[in-house]
Amino acid sequence: MTTLSAEASGTPTTRLLPTPAGDARAFIHPAVGEVRGWYLAGHGAGGGIEARDLVALAAALPALGITVALIEQPWRVAGKKLAPAPKKLDEGWVPAVEGLVGEMDGLPFAASGRSAGARVACRTASATGAAGVVALAFPLHPPGKPKASRAAELLGAGVPTLVLQGERDPFGGPAEFPELDERAQLTPVPYADHGFSVGKKAPVTQEETLALITGTTGTWLTSLFA
C-alpha cells in the first residue's frame, strides 16, 4: 500500500484531464492513511457529480483507504446540457482514466458510474484495466421499454461487478435483471428510485439508504483491493 502524508490526506483537489472529446475534470478525494486503491466514478446523462450517491461515496470511502475521483465528463465541463452518444461518452472517459492511472503507483482501481456512467464503466472496464466495476442505478432499459435491454453491457464487463439498484427504478428494478455470474453481486436498495431517493412515507430514511450504498460499496471494494 501507499501512504499519503497527513498534509495531503482529506484535501480534495481538482484537475483537468485532456480527452479527444474535450477536457474532463476530476475531483479527487484522497484516502486517509494507507491507500488500498482508487475508486473512479462518473455521472449520469441527466446530472453531474453532485448526485447524492456520488457525494456520499466520496465522503465515506477515503476513511477506508480508498482515494475517490469523481470524473466530470467533457460535455458537462463545457457547460452543455445534453449528453452525447455513448461512443462520445467512452471517448471522454477512457483517456481521463488513463490520465489518473499514472498517479496510482500501481495500485488497483474500480471503475464506477451512475446510470449512463455505469454503462460507460461496464463498456470500458477491460480497456482501462479496471479491477472491478461498481454500477450505480444501471439503466437496464428505457422506462416502459423492458424489451430494449442493455443487459449485454453489464454482462460483458469482464471483471467483478457490484450493482446497486433501487427497487422502484423505472429503468429496471432488481427483479428484472438477468442471472449474473459468480463474480457479480446485485444489491437491491429498498424503496429507492433511479436517483436512490426514498419517499417520505418509506420505512427507511434517506440517510439509511445512503448508508446502505456506502457500506455495501466500501465492503465490496475492501475485498476487491485485498
XYZ file of C-alpha atoms in Angstrom:
226
model
C 0.000 0.000 0.000
C 0.988 3.629 -0.495
C 0.866 6.047 2.418
C -0.258 9.636 1.953
C 1.133 12.300 4.218
C -1.272 13.731 6.769
C -0.913 17.034 4.976
C -2.193 15.541 1.704
C -4.963 13.411 3.194
C -8.519 14.678 3.277
C -7.947 17.648 0.966
C -9.881 17.399 -2.317
C -8.047 18.540 -5.424
C -9.322 19.304 -8.914
C -7.621 18.762 -12.241
C -8.429 18.837 -15.933
C -7.789 15.703 -17.977
C -7.436 16.095 -21.776
C -9.520 13.759 -23.957
C -10.491 13.730 -27.668
C -13.962 14.856 -26.567
C -12.591 17.856 -24.673
C -11.274 18.271 -21.136
C -12.743 16.075 -18.437
C -12.446 17.208 -14.827
C -11.592 15.071 -11.822
C -12.465 15.939 -8.238
C -10.077 13.854 -6.160
C -10.729 12.983 -2.510
C -7.518 11.422 -1.115
C -7.572 8.339 1.052
C -6.774 8.760 4.712
C -3.677 6.814 5.748
C -2.607 3.784 3.724
C -4.111 3.666 0.250
C -5.700 0.361 -0.782
C -6.834 1.512 -4.209
C -8.802 4.066 -6.174
C -12.494 4.475 -6.954
C -13.202 6.375 -10.184
C -16.831 7.356 -10.680
C -18.678 9.068 -13.492
C -22.092 10.724 -13.500
C -25.275 10.149 -15.466
C -26.742 11.812 -18.534
C -29.217 13.889 -16.545
C -26.953 15.231 -13.809
C -23.411 15.629 -12.578
C -21.126 14.578 -9.775
C -23.412 16.297 -7.268
C -25.668 13.213 -7.280
C -26.449 12.134 -3.724
C -24.855 8.693 -4.034
C -21.625 10.006 -5.544
C -21.325 12.692 -2.870
C -21.932 10.120 -0.124
C -19.343 7.724 -1.533
C -16.749 10.497 -1.864
C -17.284 11.301 1.800
C -17.248 7.708 3.086
C -14.625 5.778 1.115
C -11.439 7.750 1.917
C -11.642 6.613 5.550
C -11.324 3.037 4.249
C -8.054 3.814 2.480
C -9.679 4.413 -0.901
C -8.942 7.509 -2.970
C -12.066 8.721 -4.766
C -12.031 10.563 -8.082
C -15.364 11.882 -9.306
C -14.956 12.466 -13.022
C -16.988 15.099 -14.825
C -17.490 14.298 -18.490
C -16.246 16.843 -21.096
C -19.781 17.803 -22.123
C -20.526 18.891 -18.554
C -17.200 20.726 -18.252
C -18.084 22.599 -21.446
C -21.427 23.651 -19.974
C -23.599 21.628 -22.342
C -26.985 20.385 -21.142
C -27.375 17.270 -23.259
C -25.136 14.222 -23.070
C -23.612 12.974 -26.334
C -23.891 9.477 -27.807
C -22.403 6.512 -25.903
C -19.292 6.422 -28.097
C -18.505 10.039 -27.207
C -19.026 9.277 -23.523
C -16.477 6.461 -23.783
C -14.063 8.815 -25.573
C -14.357 11.217 -22.665
C -13.942 8.509 -20.038
C -11.104 6.221 -21.147
C -8.401 8.930 -21.597
C -9.483 10.577 -18.337
C -8.975 7.292 -16.500
C -5.641 6.755 -18.245
C -4.603 10.230 -17.112
C -5.161 9.227 -13.494
C -3.646 5.739 -13.633
C -0.145 7.199 -13.657
C -0.786 8.698 -10.227
C -1.832 5.388 -8.643
C 1.651 3.897 -8.081
C 0.466 0.591 -9.486
C -2.495 0.319 -7.120
C -5.766 -1.236 -8.353
C -8.805 0.817 -9.174
C -12.514 0.226 -9.604
C -14.448 1.951 -12.379
C -17.884 3.182 -11.445
C -20.692 5.422 -12.508
C -24.350 6.089 -12.042
C -26.938 5.465 -14.759
C -25.292 6.285 -18.122
C -21.978 6.445 -16.257
C -22.491 2.847 -15.123
C -22.897 1.810 -18.756
C -19.656 3.596 -19.622
C -17.801 1.872 -16.772
C -19.040 -1.539 -17.907
C -18.271 -0.971 -21.590
C -14.725 0.236 -20.936
C -13.659 -1.875 -17.941
C -11.313 -4.087 -19.933
C -9.884 -1.217 -21.963
C -8.986 0.779 -18.854
C -7.650 -2.141 -16.801
C -10.203 -1.735 -14.008
C -10.058 -4.371 -11.285
C -13.836 -4.195 -10.926
C -16.947 -2.168 -11.659
C -19.497 -0.593 -9.327
C -22.702 0.065 -11.265
C -24.995 2.542 -9.533
C -28.576 2.548 -10.849
C -27.667 0.712 -14.040
C -30.282 1.705 -16.670
C -31.259 -1.796 -17.757
C -33.789 -0.425 -20.235
C -35.552 2.853 -21.064
C -38.605 3.433 -18.852
C -41.568 1.455 -20.132
C -39.477 -0.422 -22.713
C -38.230 -3.603 -20.999
C -37.511 -5.295 -24.339
C -34.858 -2.688 -25.164
C -32.426 -4.326 -22.759
C -28.866 -3.139 -22.144
C -28.004 -6.246 -20.150
C -25.260 -7.181 -22.606
C -23.192 -4.189 -21.487
C -23.431 -5.245 -17.855
C -22.797 -8.922 -18.555
C -19.870 -8.048 -20.805
C -17.906 -6.021 -18.252
C -15.494 -8.942 -17.841
C -14.496 -8.051 -14.268
C -16.035 -8.438 -10.786
C -19.101 -6.229 -10.678
C -21.270 -4.759 -7.928
C -24.704 -3.485 -8.938
C -26.743 -1.308 -6.580
C -30.288 -0.941 -7.866
C -33.307 0.872 -6.465
C -36.389 -1.313 -6.081
C -38.534 1.436 -7.673
C -36.148 2.216 -10.538
C -38.208 2.744 -13.738
C -35.086 1.909 -15.748
C -35.229 -1.641 -14.340
C -35.724 -2.947 -10.810
C -33.585 -5.719 -9.284
C -36.126 -8.404 -10.189
C -35.759 -7.560 -13.892
C -32.033 -8.266 -14.068
C -30.770 -11.399 -15.796
C -28.832 -14.030 -13.896
C -25.333 -12.722 -13.191
C -22.180 -14.802 -12.997
C -20.392 -15.718 -9.787
C -18.206 -12.593 -9.946
C -21.183 -10.240 -9.838
C -23.271 -9.059 -6.900
C -26.673 -7.381 -7.201
C -27.781 -5.437 -4.129
C -31.357 -4.107 -4.085
C -31.855 -0.701 -2.490
C -35.301 -0.874 -0.836
C -37.912 1.798 -1.681
C -35.403 3.744 -3.795
C -35.938 5.188 -7.270
C -33.372 5.769 -10.024
C -31.724 8.567 -8.049
C -31.798 6.453 -4.853
C -34.387 8.788 -3.428
C -36.879 7.277 -0.968
C -40.276 8.787 -0.273
C -41.180 10.461 2.993
C -43.560 7.605 3.830
C -40.946 4.899 3.243
C -39.995 2.857 6.332
C -36.341 3.801 5.760
C -34.769 7.249 5.765
C -32.659 8.824 3.052
C -29.676 8.658 5.394
C -30.183 4.928 5.949
C -30.443 4.394 2.211
C -27.166 6.180 1.545
C -25.543 4.268 4.408
C -26.575 1.018 2.699
C -24.987 2.187 -0.551
C -21.735 3.393 1.005
C -21.473 0.436 3.385
C -22.047 -2.160 0.685
C -19.663 -0.446 -1.709
C -16.987 0.006 0.939
C -17.097 -3.652 1.971
C -17.018 -4.830 -1.640
C -14.103 -2.563 -2.575
C -12.106 -3.544 0.510
C -12.426 -7.184 -0.565
C -11.583 -6.328 -4.183
C -8.419 -4.479 -3.145
C -7.289 -7.047 -0.558
